[in-house]
Amino acid sequence: MNLFYLTFSIISVLNLIFAITLIFLERRDPTATWAWVLILTLLPGIGFIIYLFFGLRFRKRKIYREKQIKDFRFPHDFSSTINRILFQIHTPYIRRMVRLGYKSHPSSFVGYNEVEIFVRGEDKFNSLFQDIEKAQCHIHINYYIIKNDHLGRKLLELLTQKAYEGVEVRVLYDGMGCRKLPRNFFAPLFKAGGKAVKFSPSFLDINYRNHRKIVVIDGKVGYIGGFNVGKEYLGQKEEFGFWRDTHLRLVGESVDTLQYRFLLDWNFASGEEVDYYQRYFPKKENLGEVKVQIVTSGPDSREEEIKYLFLKMIYGAKKSIYIQTPYFIPDQTMLEALKIATMSGVDVRIVVPDKPDHPFVYEANHSYLGLMLESGARCYHYKGGFLHSKTIVVDGEVASVGTTNMDVRSFKLNFEINAFIYDTKTASELKGIFLADLEICEEITLEKYNQRSIGMKFKESIARLVSPIL
């Protein structure tokens, strides 16, 4: 028995020393550092294994190096439009946003587009399937989750048919998000000549997921937003009920950026060298009037580009900031920016789901909403089903729609993509959708928040403690 205790003590001490050394060498956020120290202290041995899979950043550096090399192989020729666009933007802080987004990567230029907004899965997939049926050259698809249900099989059936017709079909899916897919799910597509590749299949890469949702059809039509592929996104899963999300259909210049990002990710994940042929970037005709900038971020980025643009939006707000997000677990920088805006008289409103889809998320959301309530923000629970929408609308002038949640995981770990919209009409439409949603929300008042139970307060404390690693 004494030998057991001695061995356990030695393992615990070595585990703690080694883990703390690794964590501090990684130069991560202090809050996340202490969260990991707590886990490693309370769970010796097991905690270290968890850290290997979820906390270690050596893999991130490897991902960054490999992916950056592939990125540099593309001739950056998108810059020709930047000065033309900047000349036509008269709001100073929006001009600075455009420059910031462009600085993150030359492909993040601003283009003119037609934009259609979807908030119902049925409408989005009806439109997507119609566009797929019309495809003549290629179909490029990237989803975080594809389910083996009637919607996933319908998508597979359409893609397989188009592959038989001679259309190039490429599907990129995340290894973690699609972990329940049968191994032979894409067999019909392969037989027809199409291709499907798993992104980041290694179990050690479990912490760095491709959370992007991108569809490009013939280089002319693009989709970006929050919907994945599965029956719950049609509101057909009792656990969630109606699924409220936001997705965009783009026709215009910004489709080139979606295409570019897909091909970069495809080449990285597949090991292929798909050239950037002109057929993937056809000349755009009959451009719309909506200025859209596509920005990406992830473990392959030196900076947190999407987060920086969120901050620029918040600091530029004069009247209102309307946020919808399933996960409101901001880091300190984002939290302080929102609090400063609120205390400066900006109308800050935040809507989150009334039901969680992951452990600790509801409590973590509630905890941070409490801080916002204390600063004067107005916060709401969405009561019409499950809210998965990831949108920000500022002053009814500029908006963002994409895959990025308001949490540390999206800012630092996931591969994300967002559309930043510099158009009053479209931003006002998104603002109207937000205000309509408030009709089926329950406001969380500070008085009500302060009356929460001791049990809820305890759960919030635990959730706050582990929130940096959620």
Short mmCIF file of C-alpha atoms in Angstrom, two decimals:
data_model
loop_
_atom_site.label_atom_id
_atom_site.label_comp_id
_atom_site.label_asym_id
_atom_site.label_seq_id
_atom_site.Cartn_x
_atom_site.Cartn_y
_atom_site.Cartn_z
CA MET A 1 0.00 0.00 0.00
CA ASN A 2 2.87 2.35 0.86
CA LEU A 3 4.41 1.65 -2.53
CA PHE A 4 1.13 2.59 -4.21
CA TYR A 5 0.95 5.93 -2.42
CA LEU A 6 4.61 6.63 -3.15
CA THR A 7 4.16 5.85 -6.84
CA PHE A 8 0.98 7.93 -7.02
CA SER A 9 2.69 10.87 -5.32
CA ILE A 10 5.67 10.75 -7.66
CA ILE A 11 3.41 10.57 -10.72
CA SER A 12 1.32 13.47 -9.44
CA VAL A 13 4.32 15.70 -8.79
CA LEU A 14 6.02 14.87 -12.10
CA ASN A 15 2.72 15.31 -13.94
CA LEU A 16 2.19 18.74 -12.43
CA ILE A 17 5.76 19.97 -12.99
CA PHE A 18 5.93 18.72 -16.57
CA ALA A 19 2.47 19.98 -17.47
CA ILE A 20 2.98 23.45 -15.99
CA THR A 21 6.29 23.70 -17.83
CA LEU A 22 4.60 22.84 -21.12
CA ILE A 23 1.72 25.23 -20.54
CA PHE A 24 3.87 28.22 -19.72
CA LEU A 25 6.20 27.49 -22.62
CA GLU A 26 3.15 27.63 -24.88
CA ARG A 27 2.46 31.25 -23.83
CA ARG A 28 -1.30 30.81 -23.77
CA ASP A 29 -3.90 33.08 -22.18
CA PRO A 30 -3.46 33.20 -18.37
CA THR A 31 -7.10 32.25 -17.75
CA ALA A 32 -6.77 29.15 -19.91
CA THR A 33 -3.43 28.39 -18.26
CA TRP A 34 -4.95 28.25 -14.80
CA ALA A 35 -7.90 26.21 -16.03
CA TRP A 36 -5.47 23.60 -17.33
CA VAL A 37 -3.41 23.72 -14.14
CA LEU A 38 -6.56 22.96 -12.16
CA ILE A 39 -7.48 20.01 -14.39
CA LEU A 40 -3.95 18.63 -14.26
CA THR A 41 -3.83 19.01 -10.50
CA LEU A 42 -7.19 17.40 -9.79
CA LEU A 43 -6.79 14.65 -12.39
CA PRO A 44 -3.14 13.51 -12.31
CA GLY A 45 -2.34 11.16 -15.13
CA ILE A 46 -5.78 11.42 -16.70
CA GLY A 47 -5.50 15.21 -16.81
CA PHE A 48 -2.23 14.97 -18.70
CA ILE A 49 -3.80 12.67 -21.29
CA ILE A 50 -6.66 15.15 -21.70
CA TYR A 51 -4.11 17.92 -22.15
CA LEU A 52 -2.32 15.96 -24.88
CA PHE A 53 -5.51 15.78 -26.92
CA PHE A 54 -7.14 19.12 -26.15
CA GLY A 55 -4.49 21.53 -24.92
CA LEU A 56 -1.21 20.83 -26.65
CA ARG A 57 -0.26 23.39 -29.26
CA PHE A 58 2.74 21.67 -30.76
CA ARG A 59 0.29 20.11 -33.23
CA LYS A 60 -1.06 23.56 -33.99
CA ARG A 61 2.41 24.74 -34.96
CA LYS A 62 2.77 21.74 -37.27
CA ILE A 63 -0.63 22.46 -38.82
CA TYR A 64 0.32 26.11 -39.26
CA ARG A 65 3.64 25.35 -40.95
CA GLU A 66 2.22 22.78 -43.36
CA LYS A 67 -0.83 24.81 -44.27
CA GLN A 68 1.08 28.07 -44.66
CA ILE A 69 3.38 26.46 -47.22
CA LYS A 70 0.38 25.42 -49.31
CA ASP A 71 -1.19 28.87 -48.94
CA PHE A 72 1.88 30.54 -50.39
CA ARG A 73 1.67 28.50 -53.57
CA PHE A 74 -1.34 30.45 -54.72
CA PRO A 75 -0.68 33.59 -56.80
CA HIS A 76 -2.34 36.39 -54.81
CA ASP A 77 -4.05 38.37 -57.54
CA PHE A 78 -7.18 39.50 -55.71
CA SER A 79 -5.71 42.86 -54.70
CA SER A 80 -6.78 44.67 -57.88
CA THR A 81 -10.22 45.43 -56.44
CA ILE A 82 -9.24 46.78 -53.02
CA ASN A 83 -8.64 50.42 -54.00
CA ARG A 84 -11.79 50.50 -56.12
CA ILE A 85 -13.87 49.33 -53.18
CA LEU A 86 -12.23 51.61 -50.61
CA PHE A 87 -12.92 54.61 -52.83
CA GLN A 88 -16.64 53.79 -52.67
CA ILE A 89 -16.82 53.34 -48.87
CA HIS A 90 -17.33 56.64 -47.08
CA THR A 91 -17.65 55.54 -43.44
CA PRO A 92 -14.15 55.80 -41.90
CA TYR A 93 -14.36 52.88 -39.49
CA ILE A 94 -15.79 50.59 -42.19
CA ARG A 95 -12.88 51.55 -44.45
CA ARG A 96 -10.56 50.57 -41.61
CA MET A 97 -12.43 47.27 -41.21
CA VAL A 98 -11.93 46.53 -44.89
CA ARG A 99 -8.21 47.26 -44.61
CA LEU A 100 -7.94 45.09 -41.50
CA GLY A 101 -9.68 42.17 -43.18
CA TYR A 102 -7.58 42.55 -46.31
CA LYS A 103 -4.39 42.69 -44.24
CA SER A 104 -5.25 39.31 -42.71
CA HIS A 105 -4.95 37.75 -46.17
CA PRO A 106 -4.88 39.19 -49.70
CA SER A 107 -7.77 36.93 -50.70
CA SER A 108 -10.01 38.78 -48.23
CA PHE A 109 -10.90 41.55 -50.64
CA VAL A 110 -14.36 43.10 -50.85
CA GLY A 111 -16.53 42.17 -53.80
CA TYR A 112 -19.95 43.07 -55.14
CA ASN A 113 -22.63 40.43 -54.78
CA GLU A 114 -26.25 39.47 -54.73
CA VAL A 115 -27.06 38.22 -51.22
CA GLU A 116 -29.95 36.03 -50.10
CA ILE A 117 -30.52 35.35 -46.40
CA PHE A 118 -31.89 32.05 -45.05
CA VAL A 119 -33.09 31.52 -41.49
CA ARG A 120 -34.90 28.21 -42.04
CA GLY A 121 -33.10 25.01 -42.93
CA GLU A 122 -35.80 23.89 -45.34
CA ASP A 123 -35.44 27.07 -47.41
CA LYS A 124 -31.66 26.91 -47.41
CA PHE A 125 -31.45 23.28 -48.52
CA ASN A 126 -34.17 23.67 -51.16
CA SER A 127 -32.12 26.48 -52.68
CA LEU A 128 -28.85 24.56 -52.35
CA PHE A 129 -30.24 21.41 -53.96
CA GLN A 130 -31.64 23.42 -56.87
CA ASP A 131 -28.23 25.00 -57.45
CA ILE A 132 -26.53 21.60 -57.28
CA GLU A 133 -28.93 20.21 -59.88
CA LYS A 134 -27.97 23.08 -62.21
CA ALA A 135 -24.19 22.56 -61.80
CA GLN A 136 -22.27 22.05 -65.04
CA CYS A 137 -18.58 22.26 -64.12
CA HIS A 138 -17.85 21.58 -60.44
CA ILE A 139 -19.35 21.35 -56.96
CA HIS A 140 -17.14 22.03 -53.94
CA ILE A 141 -18.59 21.36 -50.49
CA ASN A 142 -17.17 21.75 -46.99
CA TYR A 143 -19.29 20.96 -43.91
CA TYR A 144 -18.38 20.40 -40.29
CA ILE A 145 -21.21 17.90 -39.81
CA ILE A 146 -22.87 15.61 -42.35
CA LYS A 147 -25.34 13.14 -40.88
CA ASN A 148 -26.29 9.72 -42.20
CA ASP A 149 -29.99 10.56 -42.30
CA HIS A 150 -32.47 11.41 -45.03
CA LEU A 151 -30.98 14.88 -45.60
CA GLY A 152 -27.40 13.65 -45.72
CA ARG A 153 -28.36 10.82 -48.07
CA LYS A 154 -30.33 13.24 -50.28
CA LEU A 155 -27.22 15.40 -50.61
CA LEU A 156 -25.10 12.34 -51.38
CA GLU A 157 -27.61 11.18 -54.00
CA LEU A 158 -27.55 14.54 -55.79
CA LEU A 159 -23.76 14.75 -55.72
CA THR A 160 -23.42 11.20 -57.01
CA GLN A 161 -25.80 11.92 -59.88
CA LYS A 162 -23.85 15.05 -60.85
CA ALA A 163 -20.58 13.10 -60.72
CA TYR A 164 -22.05 10.54 -63.14
CA GLU A 165 -22.92 13.48 -65.41
CA GLY A 166 -19.24 14.48 -65.51
CA VAL A 167 -19.34 17.32 -62.98
CA GLU A 168 -16.30 17.52 -60.68
CA VAL A 169 -17.47 16.85 -57.11
CA ARG A 170 -15.31 17.40 -54.05
CA VAL A 171 -16.57 17.03 -50.47
CA LEU A 172 -14.46 18.07 -47.49
CA TYR A 173 -15.82 16.99 -44.11
CA ASP A 174 -14.47 17.27 -40.60
CA GLY A 175 -13.23 14.09 -38.95
CA MET A 176 -14.64 14.99 -35.54
CA GLY A 177 -17.94 16.49 -36.67
CA CYS A 178 -18.59 13.51 -38.96
CA ARG A 179 -17.18 10.85 -36.63
CA LYS A 180 -20.46 8.89 -36.73
CA LEU A 181 -20.58 8.63 -40.52
CA PRO A 182 -20.24 5.05 -41.77
CA ARG A 183 -16.90 4.41 -43.47
CA ASN A 184 -18.63 3.48 -46.70
CA PHE A 185 -21.00 6.47 -46.69
CA PHE A 186 -19.33 8.10 -49.70
CA ALA A 187 -18.85 4.84 -51.63
CA PRO A 188 -21.55 5.71 -54.23
CA LEU A 189 -19.85 9.06 -54.84
CA PHE A 190 -16.44 7.42 -55.25
CA LYS A 191 -17.91 4.93 -57.72
CA ALA A 192 -19.30 7.82 -59.77
CA GLY A 193 -15.90 9.53 -59.89
CA GLY A 194 -16.45 12.08 -57.13
CA LYS A 195 -14.11 12.71 -54.22
CA ALA A 196 -14.55 13.10 -50.47
CA VAL A 197 -11.78 13.77 -47.95
CA LYS A 198 -11.76 13.86 -44.16
CA PHE A 199 -10.19 16.98 -42.66
CA SER A 200 -7.69 16.35 -39.85
CA PRO A 201 -8.29 12.62 -39.39
CA SER A 202 -5.60 12.14 -36.70
CA PHE A 203 -6.99 11.69 -33.18
CA LEU A 204 -4.28 13.98 -31.84
CA ASP A 205 -5.74 16.77 -33.99
CA ILE A 206 -9.08 16.50 -32.20
CA ASN A 207 -8.81 20.03 -30.81
CA TYR A 208 -8.38 21.75 -34.19
CA ARG A 209 -11.55 21.30 -36.19
CA ASN A 210 -12.65 22.59 -39.56
CA HIS A 211 -15.86 24.33 -38.49
CA ARG A 212 -16.34 26.05 -41.85
CA LYS A 213 -19.43 25.61 -44.02
CA ILE A 214 -18.61 26.43 -47.64
CA VAL A 215 -20.33 25.50 -50.88
CA VAL A 216 -19.16 26.72 -54.29
CA ILE A 217 -20.96 25.74 -57.48
CA ASP A 218 -19.34 26.41 -60.86
CA GLY A 219 -17.37 29.26 -59.26
CA LYS A 220 -20.49 31.41 -59.53
CA VAL A 221 -22.71 30.59 -56.56
CA GLY A 222 -21.55 30.31 -52.96
CA TYR A 223 -23.06 29.45 -49.58
CA ILE A 224 -21.73 30.38 -46.14
CA GLY A 225 -23.33 30.30 -42.70
CA GLY A 226 -24.30 28.15 -39.75
CA PHE A 227 -26.33 25.23 -41.13
CA ASN A 228 -24.72 21.78 -41.22
CA VAL A 229 -26.28 18.75 -42.92
CA GLY A 230 -28.71 16.71 -40.83
CA LYS A 231 -32.39 16.43 -40.01
CA GLU A 232 -32.06 18.56 -36.85
CA TYR A 233 -31.16 21.51 -39.10
CA LEU A 234 -34.59 21.09 -40.67
CA GLY A 235 -36.19 21.19 -37.22
CA GLN A 236 -36.95 17.47 -37.33
CA LYS A 237 -35.26 16.42 -34.09
CA GLU A 238 -37.50 16.57 -31.03
CA GLU A 239 -34.57 17.35 -28.74
CA PHE A 240 -34.08 20.75 -30.39
CA GLY A 241 -37.36 21.56 -32.11
CA PHE A 242 -37.24 24.38 -34.65
CA TRP A 243 -33.65 25.09 -35.65
CA ARG A 244 -33.02 28.81 -36.00
CA ASP A 245 -29.86 29.59 -37.96
CA THR A 246 -28.56 32.08 -40.51
CA HIS A 247 -27.03 31.23 -43.88
CA LEU A 248 -26.17 33.28 -46.97
CA ARG A 249 -26.32 32.56 -50.67
CA LEU A 250 -23.84 34.70 -52.60
CA VAL A 251 -23.63 35.37 -56.32
CA GLY A 252 -20.75 37.63 -57.28
CA GLU A 253 -17.12 38.45 -56.67
CA SER A 254 -16.89 37.15 -53.10
CA VAL A 255 -17.50 33.61 -54.36
CA ASP A 256 -13.88 33.73 -55.52
CA THR A 257 -12.72 33.99 -51.91
CA LEU A 258 -14.92 31.05 -50.90
CA GLN A 259 -13.47 29.06 -53.78
CA TYR A 260 -9.93 30.03 -52.89
CA ARG A 261 -10.38 29.01 -49.27
CA PHE A 262 -11.98 25.70 -50.21
CA LEU A 263 -9.13 24.80 -52.55
CA LEU A 264 -6.51 25.69 -49.93
CA ASP A 265 -8.23 23.47 -47.37
CA TRP A 266 -8.78 20.71 -49.90
CA ASN A 267 -5.14 20.60 -50.98
CA PHE A 268 -4.02 20.56 -47.35
CA ALA A 269 -6.40 17.80 -46.27
CA SER A 270 -6.17 15.63 -49.39
CA GLY A 271 -2.47 15.97 -50.15
CA GLU A 272 -3.43 16.74 -53.75
CA GLU A 273 -2.25 19.72 -55.75
CA VAL A 274 -5.43 20.93 -57.41
CA ASP A 275 -4.35 23.83 -59.59
CA TYR A 276 -6.25 27.10 -59.48
CA TYR A 277 -7.59 26.81 -63.00
CA GLN A 278 -9.52 29.67 -64.53
CA ARG A 279 -12.64 27.49 -64.65
CA TYR A 280 -12.73 27.65 -60.87
CA PHE A 281 -12.66 31.45 -61.01
CA PRO A 282 -14.87 32.42 -63.97
CA LYS A 283 -15.43 36.04 -64.85
CA LYS A 284 -18.36 37.40 -62.88
CA GLU A 285 -21.26 39.00 -64.72
CA ASN A 286 -24.32 40.93 -63.52
CA LEU A 287 -22.80 41.73 -60.15
CA GLY A 288 -25.06 42.73 -57.31
CA GLU A 289 -24.67 45.83 -55.18
CA VAL A 290 -23.85 44.29 -51.78
CA LYS A 291 -20.24 44.66 -50.64
CA VAL A 292 -19.08 41.48 -48.89
CA GLN A 293 -15.69 40.58 -47.43
CA ILE A 294 -14.96 36.92 -46.66
CA VAL A 295 -12.50 36.46 -43.78
CA THR A 296 -11.11 33.24 -42.32
CA SER A 297 -9.16 32.38 -39.20
CA GLY A 298 -7.85 29.29 -37.48
CA PRO A 299 -4.77 27.43 -36.25
CA ASP A 300 -3.08 28.32 -39.53
CA SER A 301 -3.41 32.06 -38.77
CA ARG A 302 -0.88 34.17 -36.94
CA GLU A 303 -3.61 36.44 -35.61
CA GLU A 304 -7.26 36.04 -34.58
CA GLU A 305 -8.53 37.79 -37.70
CA ILE A 306 -12.28 37.29 -37.30
CA LYS A 307 -12.14 38.27 -33.64
CA TYR A 308 -10.23 41.44 -34.56
CA LEU A 309 -12.95 42.40 -37.04
CA PHE A 310 -15.62 41.73 -34.41
CA LEU A 311 -13.74 44.09 -32.09
CA LYS A 312 -13.50 46.71 -34.84
CA MET A 313 -17.26 46.49 -35.35
CA ILE A 314 -17.92 46.86 -31.63
CA TYR A 315 -15.57 49.80 -31.14
CA GLY A 316 -17.06 51.53 -34.18
CA ALA A 317 -20.67 51.20 -32.98
CA LYS A 318 -22.56 54.42 -32.28
CA LYS A 319 -26.14 53.25 -31.78
CA SER A 320 -26.60 49.50 -31.51
CA ILE A 321 -24.88 46.11 -31.39
CA TYR A 322 -27.15 43.09 -31.88
CA ILE A 323 -25.58 39.65 -31.34
CA GLN A 324 -26.96 36.15 -31.81
CA THR A 325 -24.75 33.25 -30.79
CA PRO A 326 -25.27 29.75 -29.37
CA TYR A 327 -22.15 30.12 -27.23
CA PHE A 328 -21.53 33.41 -25.43
CA ILE A 329 -18.22 32.62 -23.73
CA PRO A 330 -16.08 35.63 -24.74
CA ASP A 331 -12.48 36.14 -23.78
CA GLN A 332 -11.54 39.12 -21.65
CA THR A 333 -10.83 41.41 -24.61
CA MET A 334 -14.22 40.79 -26.22
CA LEU A 335 -16.05 41.02 -22.91
CA GLU A 336 -14.46 44.37 -22.07
CA ALA A 337 -15.19 45.75 -25.54
CA LEU A 338 -18.88 44.91 -25.19
CA LYS A 339 -19.04 46.29 -21.66
CA ILE A 340 -17.37 49.54 -22.76
CA ALA A 341 -19.87 49.89 -25.62
CA THR A 342 -22.78 49.29 -23.25
CA MET A 343 -21.55 51.75 -20.65
CA SER A 344 -20.98 54.31 -23.42
CA GLY A 345 -24.69 54.31 -24.25
CA VAL A 346 -24.71 51.84 -27.16
CA ASP A 347 -27.79 49.58 -27.24
CA VAL A 348 -26.16 46.16 -26.79
CA ARG A 349 -28.48 43.15 -27.04
CA ILE A 350 -27.44 39.50 -26.92
CA VAL A 351 -29.60 36.47 -27.72
CA VAL A 352 -28.57 32.92 -26.78
CA PRO A 353 -30.43 29.58 -26.79
CA ASP A 354 -32.75 28.62 -23.97
CA LYS A 355 -31.44 25.05 -24.13
CA PRO A 356 -27.85 23.76 -24.30
CA ASP A 357 -26.43 21.31 -26.85
CA HIS A 358 -23.20 20.69 -24.89
CA PRO A 359 -22.39 20.24 -21.17
CA PHE A 360 -21.63 23.42 -19.19
CA VAL A 361 -22.55 25.70 -22.12
CA TYR A 362 -25.87 26.93 -20.70
CA GLU A 363 -24.27 27.74 -17.36
CA ALA A 364 -21.25 29.39 -18.99
CA ASN A 365 -23.54 31.49 -21.20
CA HIS A 366 -25.59 32.51 -18.18
CA SER A 367 -22.50 33.48 -16.22
CA TYR A 368 -21.14 35.84 -18.88
CA LEU A 369 -24.58 37.24 -19.61
CA GLY A 370 -24.72 38.20 -15.95
CA LEU A 371 -21.62 40.34 -16.39
CA MET A 372 -23.20 42.01 -19.41
CA LEU A 373 -26.45 42.64 -17.52
CA GLU A 374 -24.50 44.36 -14.77
CA SER A 375 -22.98 46.71 -17.35
CA GLY A 376 -26.42 47.59 -18.76
CA ALA A 377 -26.79 45.27 -21.76
CA ARG A 378 -30.08 43.55 -22.57
CA CYS A 379 -29.92 39.76 -22.81
CA TYR A 380 -32.45 37.18 -23.98
CA HIS A 381 -33.16 33.47 -24.16
CA TYR A 382 -34.54 32.31 -27.51
CA LYS A 383 -37.75 30.34 -26.83
CA GLY A 384 -38.72 29.33 -30.36
CA GLY A 385 -36.50 26.24 -30.58
CA PHE A 386 -32.72 26.07 -30.74
CA LEU A 387 -30.75 29.16 -31.75
CA HIS A 388 -27.59 28.33 -33.70
CA SER A 389 -27.31 31.63 -35.58
CA LYS A 390 -23.96 33.45 -35.44
CA THR A 391 -24.61 37.06 -36.42
CA ILE A 392 -23.57 40.54 -35.39
CA VAL A 393 -25.32 43.68 -36.66
CA VAL A 394 -23.94 47.12 -35.83
CA ASP A 395 -25.96 50.34 -36.29
CA GLY A 396 -27.95 48.67 -39.08
CA GLU A 397 -24.98 49.45 -41.35
CA VAL A 398 -22.50 46.57 -41.10
CA ALA A 399 -23.08 42.92 -40.27
CA SER A 400 -21.32 39.59 -39.97
CA VAL A 401 -22.72 36.12 -40.72
CA GLY A 402 -20.72 32.93 -40.58
CA THR A 403 -19.50 30.01 -38.53
CA THR A 404 -17.74 31.84 -35.70
CA ASN A 405 -19.23 31.59 -32.24
CA MET A 406 -18.60 34.21 -29.57
CA ASP A 407 -16.18 31.95 -27.70
CA VAL A 408 -12.51 31.19 -27.26
CA ARG A 409 -12.70 27.96 -29.27
CA SER A 410 -13.86 29.79 -32.38
CA PHE A 411 -11.36 32.61 -31.89
CA LYS A 412 -8.29 30.43 -31.31
CA LEU A 413 -8.79 26.76 -32.20
CA ASN A 414 -11.33 26.14 -34.96
CA PHE A 415 -10.94 26.87 -38.65
CA GLU A 416 -13.72 29.44 -39.16
CA ILE A 417 -15.10 31.63 -41.93
CA ASN A 418 -17.35 34.71 -41.83
CA ALA A 419 -18.89 37.11 -44.30
CA PHE A 420 -18.64 40.78 -43.33
CA ILE A 421 -21.35 42.78 -45.06
CA TYR A 422 -20.88 46.49 -45.72
CA ASP A 423 -24.35 47.33 -46.96
CA THR A 424 -27.08 49.25 -45.17
CA LYS A 425 -29.97 47.44 -46.86
CA THR A 426 -28.70 43.94 -46.03
CA ALA A 427 -27.59 44.94 -42.53
CA SER A 428 -31.02 46.47 -41.92
CA GLU A 429 -32.66 43.25 -43.11
CA LEU A 430 -30.57 41.27 -40.62
CA LYS A 431 -31.44 43.81 -37.93
CA GLY A 432 -35.13 43.32 -38.72
CA ILE A 433 -34.74 39.55 -38.42
CA PHE A 434 -33.05 40.03 -35.04
CA LEU A 435 -35.84 42.27 -33.76
CA ALA A 436 -38.49 39.83 -35.00
CA ASP A 437 -36.75 37.05 -33.06
CA LEU A 438 -37.05 39.11 -29.88
CA GLU A 439 -40.81 38.59 -30.09
CA ILE A 440 -40.25 34.91 -29.23
CA CYS A 441 -37.52 35.51 -26.66
CA GLU A 442 -37.62 35.85 -22.90
CA GLU A 443 -35.63 38.78 -21.56
CA ILE A 444 -33.21 38.01 -18.75
CA THR A 445 -33.40 40.94 -16.37
CA LEU A 446 -30.73 41.68 -13.79
CA GLU A 447 -33.34 41.24 -11.08
CA LYS A 448 -34.24 37.79 -12.38
CA TYR A 449 -30.58 36.88 -12.80
CA ASN A 450 -29.80 37.83 -9.19
CA GLN A 451 -32.59 35.53 -7.99
CA ARG A 452 -31.02 32.37 -9.44
CA SER A 453 -30.60 29.43 -7.08
CA ILE A 454 -27.48 28.53 -5.12
CA GLY A 455 -27.21 25.40 -7.27
CA MET A 456 -27.21 27.49 -10.44
CA LYS A 457 -24.58 29.82 -9.00
CA PHE A 458 -22.38 26.82 -8.22
CA LYS A 459 -22.82 25.41 -11.74
CA GLU A 460 -21.95 28.81 -13.21
CA SER A 461 -18.79 28.96 -11.12
CA ILE A 462 -17.67 25.57 -12.40
CA ALA A 463 -18.61 26.48 -15.97
CA ARG A 464 -16.69 29.77 -15.76
CA LEU A 465 -13.68 27.88 -14.45
CA VAL A 466 -13.59 25.48 -17.40
CA SER A 467 -14.94 27.96 -19.99
CA PRO A 468 -11.52 28.67 -21.56
CA ILE A 469 -11.33 25.04 -22.69
CA LEU A 470 -14.98 24.45 -23.64
#
